[in-house]
Amino acid sequence: MNIVKSFMKAPLHTKIFVGLILGIPAGLILGPRAETIKPVGDIFIRLIWMIVVPLVFSSIFVGTASLGDLRKLGRIGAKTIVYYLVTTAVAITIGLAIANVAKPGAGLNPEVKAQLLQSYQGEAMKDLSLAKQAPRVIDVLTGIVPKNPIGSLAAGDMLQIIFFAIMLGVAVTMVPGGKGKILIDFFEALSDAMTLMVHIVMKIAPIGVFVLIAAVVGQFGAKILLNLLKYALVVLAGLAIHMGAIYSLAVWAFARMSPLFFFKGMRPAQLIAFSTSSSNATLPVNIQCAEENLGVPKDIASFVLPLGATINMDGTALYQGVAAVFIAQVYGIALTIPDQLTIVLMATLSSIATAGVPSVGIITLTMVLTSVGIPLEGIALILGVDRILDMCRTIVNVTGDASAAVIVAATEGTLRRPEKSA
Ligand code: ASP
C-alpha cells in the first residue's frame, strides 16, 4: 500500500521511468502476445499527436508575432539554423570517427550476415520502395512553401505549417490599426489550452510508456541484439559521446548552464522520446520542459523547438554515419576521405528531410548510402536492431533541440535563471 502511495506522490519523470523499467520484464514474459496490449500505447501516442498540429501552428505564430521585429526574427532564425547544422555535422563526424576506429562490421560472421540478409530482405525491400518515393533534397526545399495552408494543417506537414505560421506571424504585426491583436490573442489562448492538454495527457504517460516498451521488447526479444551487439554498441557510444560532451559543452559555454541541471530538466522529454521514438510526438513535452524546467521564454521555445523537431536530427545523422561505415565494412568496401565527407554532407541534408516520426531515419539512410555507392540491400543487416536504436537516437534528437533553445535564449539575454533546480 505504501509503495503505491509513494508512487502516486513521485514526480512525473520517476513514474514514467518506473513504467519503462517494468515494461521490459512484461515484454519478456508476454513475448509476441504483448501486441494485444499495444492499443493502450497507441492511444497514448495518438493523444499526443492530437496536440501537435494545433500546438505547433499556434505557438510558432504567436512566437513569431511576439518577437516583434523582423531583424530579431532573422537573428534568432539564423542562430538556430547555424547551431542545428553545425551540431548535426559534428554528430556525423563523431559517428564516422568511432565506426572507423571500432570497425563494427569487419568481424561479422559470414553466416550471420547471410542469415540477417535473408530474414530482413522482405522488410528492407519495403523500406527501399518507400525510399524510392522519398523526395529529393531540392523537392524538400520547394515543398516547404504550401500551396494550400489548410491542406498542410490537415495533412500535418510540419515544414509547411511552420513556414505559413512564420509568414502569418510576420504579416499580422504589420496590419495597421492594431487589428492583428485579436488574431494573436485567439491563437495565444489556443496555444495555452494545448499546453494544458499536454499536462492532462502526461498523466497517463507512465502507463503509455509501460505498454510501448513491453510491446517492443515482446516483438524483438534479445537474440537479435546479440548478433549485432558491436554495431549497436558503437551507435550507442557515439550517441552518448555526442550528448554527454557536445551538448554539455554547448550549454555550459554559451549559456553558463550546468549540464547536470540541463539533463535533469530534460528527463521527462527524454523518457517520452525513448518510448515513442518520435521527435514530433515528444514536442509538446519538450516545449514544457524547456519553458518550465530550463527557463527558456515562450517565444523562443515555441519557435526553436518545433523547427528542431522537424529539421534537426543529430542522433539520426550520427547513426547514419555509423550505419554507412558498418554496411561498407561488411561488404568489404573501403570508404575514402572524400566518400566520408560526402556522407557528412548527405547525412546533414537527409536529417532535414527526416520527419520526426519512428523509423524514418532508416529510409533517409538510403540517400546517404546511394551517394557513396554502398549496396542498399545492406540495410537488411541492421533492421533487426533498428527500433531500439531509433528509441535512443530520438533522445539525442530532442535533447539537441532543447540545447539550441537554451543557447538561443541565453545569447538573446532572455534565459530565466530558475531559483530552484528542476
Ligand atoms: N525517430 C526519429 C525521430 O523522430 C527519426 C529517425 O531517426 O527515424 O526523431
Coordinates of C-alpha atoms and ligand atoms in Angstrom, one line a residue:
M1 CA 0.0 0.0 0.0
N2 CA 2.8 2.3 1.0
I3 CA 4.6 1.6 -2.3
V4 CA 1.5 2.6 -4.2
K5 CA 1.1 5.8 -2.2
S6 CA 4.7 6.9 -2.6
F7 CA 4.5 6.0 -6.3
M8 CA 1.4 8.3 -6.7
K9 CA 3.3 11.1 -5.0
A10 CA 6.5 10.7 -7.0
P11 CA 7.4 13.3 -9.7
L12 CA 6.2 12.5 -13.2
H13 CA 9.6 11.6 -14.6
T14 CA 10.0 9.0 -11.9
K15 CA 6.6 7.5 -12.7
I16 CA 7.5 7.4 -16.4
F17 CA 10.8 5.8 -15.6
V18 CA 9.1 3.1 -13.4
G19 CA 6.7 2.4 -16.3
L20 CA 9.7 2.0 -18.6
I21 CA 11.6 -0.4 -16.4
L22 CA 8.5 -2.5 -15.6
G23 CA 7.8 -2.7 -19.4
I24 CA 11.0 -4.7 -20.0
P25 CA 10.1 -7.9 -17.9
A26 CA 6.5 -7.5 -19.0
G27 CA 7.6 -7.7 -22.7
L28 CA 9.9 -10.7 -22.0
I29 CA 7.1 -12.6 -20.2
L30 CA 4.4 -11.8 -22.8
G31 CA 6.6 -12.2 -25.9
P32 CA 4.6 -11.6 -29.1
R33 CA 1.4 -11.6 -27.0
A34 CA 2.4 -8.1 -25.9
E35 CA 0.9 -7.0 -29.2
T36 CA -2.6 -7.4 -27.5
I37 CA -2.0 -4.6 -25.0
K38 CA -0.3 -2.3 -27.6
P39 CA -3.5 -0.4 -28.4
V40 CA -3.2 1.3 -25.0
G41 CA 0.2 2.6 -26.0
D42 CA -1.2 3.6 -29.4
I43 CA -3.9 5.6 -27.7
F44 CA -1.3 7.4 -25.6
I45 CA 0.7 8.3 -28.8
R46 CA -2.4 9.4 -30.6
L47 CA -3.4 11.7 -27.7
I48 CA 0.0 13.4 -28.1
W49 CA -0.3 13.6 -31.9
M50 CA -3.7 15.2 -31.5
I51 CA -2.0 18.1 -29.8
V52 CA 1.0 18.5 -32.1
V53 CA -0.5 20.4 -35.1
P54 CA -2.6 23.0 -33.3
L55 CA 0.3 23.5 -30.8
V56 CA 2.9 23.9 -33.5
F57 CA 0.8 26.3 -35.5
S58 CA -0.4 28.4 -32.7
S59 CA 2.9 28.6 -30.8
I60 CA 5.0 29.4 -33.8
F61 CA 2.5 32.0 -35.0
V62 CA 2.3 33.7 -31.5
G63 CA 6.1 33.2 -31.1
T64 CA 6.9 35.0 -34.3
A65 CA 4.3 37.8 -33.8
S66 CA 5.6 38.4 -30.3
L67 CA 9.3 38.5 -31.4
G68 CA 8.2 41.9 -32.8
D69 CA 10.6 43.0 -35.4
L70 CA 11.9 41.2 -38.5
R71 CA 15.5 41.8 -37.6
K72 CA 15.1 39.9 -34.3
L73 CA 13.3 37.1 -36.1
G74 CA 16.1 36.9 -38.7
R75 CA 18.7 36.9 -36.0
I76 CA 17.1 34.1 -33.9
G77 CA 16.3 32.1 -37.1
A78 CA 19.9 32.4 -38.3
K79 CA 21.4 31.4 -34.9
T80 CA 19.0 28.4 -34.7
I81 CA 19.7 27.1 -38.1
V82 CA 23.5 27.6 -37.9
Y83 CA 23.5 25.7 -34.5
Y84 CA 21.4 22.9 -35.9
L85 CA 23.6 22.4 -39.0
V86 CA 26.9 22.6 -37.1
T87 CA 25.8 20.2 -34.3
T88 CA 24.5 17.8 -36.9
A89 CA 27.8 17.8 -38.9
V90 CA 29.7 17.3 -35.6
A91 CA 27.4 14.3 -34.7
I92 CA 28.0 12.5 -38.0
T93 CA 31.7 13.2 -37.7
I94 CA 31.7 11.5 -34.3
G95 CA 29.7 8.6 -35.7
L96 CA 32.2 8.2 -38.6
A97 CA 35.2 8.5 -36.4
I98 CA 34.2 5.9 -33.9
A99 CA 32.9 3.5 -36.6
N100 CA 36.3 3.8 -38.4
V101 CA 38.2 3.0 -35.2
A102 CA 35.9 0.3 -33.7
K103 CA 35.2 -1.4 -37.1
P104 CA 31.9 -2.9 -36.0
G105 CA 31.3 -4.5 -39.5
A106 CA 34.8 -6.0 -40.0
G107 CA 34.3 -9.1 -37.9
L108 CA 30.7 -10.0 -38.7
N109 CA 30.4 -13.8 -39.1
P110 CA 29.5 -14.5 -42.8
E111 CA 26.9 -17.0 -41.6
V112 CA 25.2 -14.3 -39.5
K113 CA 25.5 -11.9 -42.5
A114 CA 23.7 -14.4 -44.8
Q115 CA 21.1 -15.1 -42.1
L116 CA 20.3 -11.4 -41.5
L117 CA 20.2 -10.6 -45.2
Q118 CA 17.7 -13.4 -45.7
S119 CA 15.4 -12.7 -42.8
Y120 CA 15.2 -9.0 -43.2
Q121 CA 15.2 -8.8 -47.0
G122 CA 11.4 -8.5 -47.2
E123 CA 11.3 -5.6 -44.8
A124 CA 14.3 -4.0 -46.4
M125 CA 12.5 -4.2 -49.8
K126 CA 9.5 -2.4 -48.3
D127 CA 11.8 0.3 -46.9
L128 CA 13.5 0.6 -50.3
S129 CA 10.3 1.1 -52.2
L130 CA 9.3 3.8 -49.6
A131 CA 12.7 5.3 -50.1
K132 CA 12.1 5.5 -53.9
Q133 CA 9.2 7.7 -53.1
A134 CA 11.3 9.8 -50.7
P135 CA 11.7 13.3 -52.2
R136 CA 15.0 14.7 -53.5
V137 CA 16.6 17.4 -51.5
I138 CA 15.5 20.1 -54.0
D139 CA 11.9 18.9 -53.8
V140 CA 12.1 19.1 -50.0
L141 CA 13.2 22.7 -50.3
T142 CA 10.5 23.8 -52.8
G143 CA 7.9 21.7 -50.8
I144 CA 8.4 24.0 -47.8
V145 CA 6.1 26.5 -49.4
P146 CA 2.5 25.3 -49.1
K147 CA 0.0 25.7 -51.9
N148 CA -2.8 25.4 -49.5
P149 CA -2.0 26.0 -45.8
I150 CA -5.3 24.4 -44.7
G151 CA -4.3 21.3 -46.6
S152 CA -0.9 21.4 -44.8
L153 CA -2.6 21.6 -41.4
A154 CA -4.9 18.7 -42.3
A155 CA -2.0 16.6 -43.6
G156 CA 0.2 17.5 -40.6
D157 CA 3.0 18.7 -43.0
M158 CA 5.3 20.2 -40.4
L159 CA 7.7 22.2 -42.6
Q160 CA 4.8 23.8 -44.5
I161 CA 2.9 24.5 -41.3
I162 CA 6.0 26.2 -39.8
F163 CA 6.5 28.3 -43.0
F164 CA 3.0 29.5 -43.1
A165 CA 2.9 30.2 -39.3
I166 CA 6.0 32.3 -39.6
M167 CA 4.7 34.3 -42.6
L168 CA 1.4 34.9 -40.9
G169 CA 3.2 35.9 -37.6
V170 CA 5.2 38.5 -39.6
A171 CA 2.3 39.8 -41.5
V172 CA -0.1 40.1 -38.5
T173 CA 2.2 42.6 -36.8
M174 CA 2.1 44.8 -39.9
V175 CA -1.7 45.1 -40.1
P176 CA -2.4 48.8 -39.4
G177 CA -4.6 50.0 -36.5
G178 CA -3.6 47.2 -34.2
K179 CA -6.3 45.0 -35.8
G180 CA -4.0 42.0 -35.8
K181 CA -4.2 41.8 -32.0
I182 CA -7.4 39.8 -31.9
L183 CA -5.8 37.1 -34.0
I184 CA -2.7 37.0 -31.7
D185 CA -5.0 36.8 -28.6
F186 CA -7.0 34.0 -30.2
F187 CA -4.0 31.8 -31.0
E188 CA -2.4 32.6 -27.7
A189 CA -5.4 31.2 -26.0
L190 CA -5.3 28.1 -28.2
S191 CA -1.6 27.6 -27.5
D192 CA -2.2 27.9 -23.8
A193 CA -5.1 25.4 -23.9
M194 CA -2.8 23.0 -25.9
T195 CA -0.1 23.3 -23.3
L196 CA -2.7 22.5 -20.6
M197 CA -3.8 19.5 -22.6
V198 CA -0.2 18.2 -22.6
H199 CA -0.3 18.3 -18.8
I200 CA -3.5 16.3 -18.8
V201 CA -2.3 13.7 -21.3
M202 CA 1.0 13.3 -19.5
K203 CA -0.9 11.9 -16.5
I204 CA -1.3 8.6 -18.3
A205 CA 2.3 8.7 -19.7
P206 CA 3.6 6.0 -17.2
I207 CA 1.0 3.5 -18.4
G208 CA 1.6 4.5 -22.1
V209 CA 5.3 4.1 -21.7
F210 CA 5.0 0.8 -19.9
V211 CA 2.9 -0.7 -22.7
L212 CA 5.0 0.7 -25.5
I213 CA 8.2 -0.7 -24.0
A214 CA 6.6 -4.1 -23.3
A215 CA 5.4 -4.2 -27.0
V216 CA 8.9 -3.5 -28.4
V217 CA 10.6 -6.0 -26.1
G218 CA 7.9 -8.6 -26.8
Q219 CA 8.3 -8.2 -30.5
F220 CA 12.1 -8.2 -30.9
G221 CA 13.4 -10.2 -27.9
A222 CA 17.0 -10.1 -27.0
K223 CA 18.6 -12.6 -29.5
I224 CA 18.9 -10.3 -32.5
L225 CA 20.7 -7.8 -30.2
L226 CA 23.5 -10.2 -29.5
N227 CA 24.3 -10.7 -33.2
L228 CA 24.5 -7.0 -33.8
L229 CA 25.9 -6.1 -30.5
K230 CA 29.1 -4.5 -31.7
Y231 CA 27.3 -2.3 -34.2
A232 CA 24.6 -1.3 -31.7
L233 CA 27.2 -0.5 -29.1
V234 CA 29.1 1.7 -31.5
V235 CA 25.9 3.7 -32.3
L236 CA 25.1 3.9 -28.6
A237 CA 28.6 5.0 -27.7
G238 CA 28.5 7.7 -30.4
L239 CA 25.1 9.0 -29.1
A240 CA 26.4 9.0 -25.5
I241 CA 29.5 11.0 -26.5
H242 CA 27.6 13.5 -28.6
M243 CA 25.0 14.1 -25.8
G244 CA 27.5 14.0 -22.9
A245 CA 30.2 16.0 -24.5
I246 CA 28.8 18.3 -27.2
Y247 CA 25.6 19.4 -25.5
S248 CA 27.2 19.7 -22.1
L249 CA 29.9 21.9 -23.6
A250 CA 27.4 23.9 -25.6
V251 CA 25.0 24.7 -22.8
W252 CA 27.9 25.5 -20.5
A253 CA 29.9 27.6 -22.9
F254 CA 27.1 29.6 -24.5
A255 CA 24.5 29.7 -21.6
R256 CA 26.6 29.1 -18.5
M257 CA 24.1 26.4 -17.6
S258 CA 25.3 23.4 -15.6
P259 CA 25.0 20.3 -17.8
L260 CA 23.5 18.4 -14.9
F261 CA 20.8 21.0 -14.5
F262 CA 20.1 20.8 -18.2
F263 CA 19.9 17.0 -18.3
K264 CA 17.8 16.9 -15.2
G265 CA 15.3 19.3 -16.7
M266 CA 15.2 17.3 -19.9
R267 CA 14.3 14.0 -18.2
P268 CA 10.6 13.8 -18.9
A269 CA 11.1 14.7 -22.6
Q270 CA 13.9 12.2 -22.9
L271 CA 11.8 9.4 -21.5
I272 CA 8.9 10.2 -23.8
A273 CA 11.4 10.4 -26.8
F274 CA 12.7 6.9 -25.9
S275 CA 9.3 5.3 -25.6
T276 CA 7.6 6.9 -28.6
S277 CA 10.7 7.1 -31.0
S278 CA 9.3 10.3 -32.3
S279 CA 10.6 13.9 -32.0
N280 CA 7.2 15.2 -33.1
A281 CA 5.3 13.3 -30.5
T282 CA 7.8 14.5 -27.9
L283 CA 7.5 18.1 -29.0
P284 CA 4.7 19.2 -26.6
V285 CA 6.6 17.7 -23.6
N286 CA 9.9 19.2 -24.9
I287 CA 8.4 22.7 -25.0
Q288 CA 7.1 22.2 -21.5
C289 CA 10.5 21.1 -20.2
A290 CA 12.3 23.9 -21.9
E291 CA 9.9 26.6 -20.5
E292 CA 9.2 25.2 -17.1
N293 CA 12.5 23.5 -16.1
L294 CA 15.2 25.2 -18.2
G295 CA 13.8 28.8 -18.1
V296 CA 13.5 29.3 -21.9
P297 CA 11.0 32.0 -22.7
K298 CA 7.8 31.0 -24.5
D299 CA 8.5 33.0 -27.7
I300 CA 11.9 31.3 -28.2
A301 CA 10.8 27.8 -27.2
S302 CA 7.8 27.9 -29.5
F303 CA 10.0 28.9 -32.4
V304 CA 13.2 26.9 -31.9
L305 CA 11.7 23.6 -30.8
P306 CA 9.1 22.9 -33.5
L307 CA 11.7 23.8 -36.1
G308 CA 14.2 21.5 -34.4
A309 CA 11.7 18.6 -34.2
T310 CA 11.3 18.9 -37.9
I311 CA 14.8 19.6 -39.3
N312 CA 17.3 18.9 -36.5
M313 CA 18.2 15.2 -36.0
D314 CA 21.7 14.9 -34.6
G315 CA 21.1 11.3 -33.3
T316 CA 19.7 10.2 -36.6
A317 CA 22.6 11.7 -38.5
L318 CA 25.2 10.1 -36.2
Y319 CA 23.5 6.7 -36.6
Q320 CA 23.5 7.1 -40.3
G321 CA 27.3 7.7 -40.3
V322 CA 27.9 4.5 -38.3
A323 CA 25.4 2.5 -40.3
A324 CA 27.1 3.6 -43.6
V325 CA 30.5 2.6 -42.4
F326 CA 29.2 -0.7 -40.9
I327 CA 27.5 -1.8 -44.1
A328 CA 30.5 -0.8 -46.1
Q329 CA 32.8 -2.8 -43.8
V330 CA 30.6 -5.9 -44.0
Y331 CA 30.6 -5.7 -47.8
G332 CA 34.4 -5.0 -47.8
I333 CA 34.0 -1.6 -49.4
A334 CA 36.8 0.9 -48.4
L335 CA 35.4 4.4 -47.9
T336 CA 37.9 7.1 -48.9
I337 CA 38.1 10.5 -47.2
P338 CA 36.0 12.2 -49.9
D339 CA 33.5 9.4 -49.5
Q340 CA 33.2 10.2 -45.8
L341 CA 32.9 13.9 -46.5
T342 CA 30.1 13.1 -48.9
I343 CA 28.5 11.1 -46.1
V344 CA 28.7 14.2 -43.7
L345 CA 27.0 16.4 -46.3
M346 CA 24.4 13.9 -47.3
A347 CA 23.5 12.9 -43.7
T348 CA 23.2 16.6 -42.8
L349 CA 20.8 17.1 -45.7
S350 CA 18.9 13.9 -45.1
S351 CA 18.4 14.7 -41.5
I352 CA 16.5 17.8 -42.6
A353 CA 14.3 15.6 -44.8
T354 CA 13.8 13.2 -42.0
A355 CA 10.4 13.7 -40.4
G356 CA 10.3 13.3 -36.6
V357 CA 8.4 10.0 -36.6
P358 CA 9.6 6.5 -35.9
S359 CA 12.0 4.7 -38.3
V360 CA 12.2 7.4 -40.9
G361 CA 16.0 7.6 -40.3
I362 CA 16.4 4.2 -41.9
I363 CA 14.5 5.3 -45.0
T364 CA 16.6 8.5 -45.5
L365 CA 19.7 6.4 -44.8
T366 CA 19.2 5.2 -48.4
M367 CA 20.1 8.7 -49.6
V368 CA 23.3 8.5 -47.7
L369 CA 24.2 5.0 -48.9
T370 CA 23.4 5.8 -52.6
S371 CA 25.6 8.9 -52.5
V372 CA 28.7 6.7 -51.9
G373 CA 27.7 3.6 -53.8
I374 CA 27.0 1.3 -50.8
P375 CA 24.6 -1.5 -51.7
L376 CA 21.1 -0.6 -50.4
E377 CA 20.3 -4.2 -49.6
G378 CA 22.7 -3.7 -46.7
I379 CA 20.0 -2.1 -44.7
A380 CA 18.6 -5.6 -44.2
L381 CA 21.7 -6.2 -41.9
I382 CA 20.7 -3.5 -39.4
L383 CA 16.9 -3.6 -39.5
G384 CA 16.7 -6.1 -36.6
V385 CA 18.1 -3.6 -34.1
D386 CA 16.8 -0.5 -35.7
R387 CA 13.8 0.0 -33.3
I388 CA 15.9 0.1 -30.2
L389 CA 18.5 2.4 -31.8
D390 CA 15.7 4.6 -33.1
M391 CA 14.5 5.0 -29.5
C392 CA 17.9 6.0 -28.4
R393 CA 18.7 8.4 -31.3
T394 CA 15.4 10.1 -30.8
I395 CA 16.5 11.1 -27.2
V396 CA 19.5 12.8 -28.8
N397 CA 17.4 14.5 -31.4
V398 CA 15.1 16.1 -28.9
T399 CA 17.9 17.0 -26.5
G400 CA 19.7 18.7 -29.3
D401 CA 16.6 20.8 -30.0
A402 CA 16.4 21.8 -26.4
S403 CA 20.1 22.7 -26.1
A404 CA 19.5 25.1 -29.1
A405 CA 16.5 26.7 -27.3
V406 CA 18.7 27.3 -24.2
I407 CA 21.6 28.7 -26.1
V408 CA 19.5 31.0 -28.3
A409 CA 17.6 32.3 -25.2
A410 CA 20.9 32.9 -23.4
T411 CA 22.5 34.7 -26.3
E412 CA 19.4 36.9 -26.6
G413 CA 19.7 37.6 -22.8
T414 CA 16.2 36.2 -22.1
L415 CA 17.0 32.9 -20.4
R416 CA 15.4 32.9 -17.0
R417 CA 17.6 31.6 -14.2
P418 CA 15.2 29.4 -12.1
E419 CA 15.9 29.7 -8.4
K420 CA 15.3 26.1 -7.6
S421 CA 16.7 23.3 -9.6
A422 CA 14.4 21.4 -12.0
Ligands
ASP1 N1 12.6 8.6 -34.8 C1 13.4 9.7 -35.1 C2 12.8 11.0 -34.6 O1 11.6 11.1 -34.6 C3 13.7 9.8 -36.6 C4 14.5 8.6 -37.0 O2 15.7 8.6 -36.8 O3 13.9 7.7 -37.5 O4 13.5 11.9 -34.1

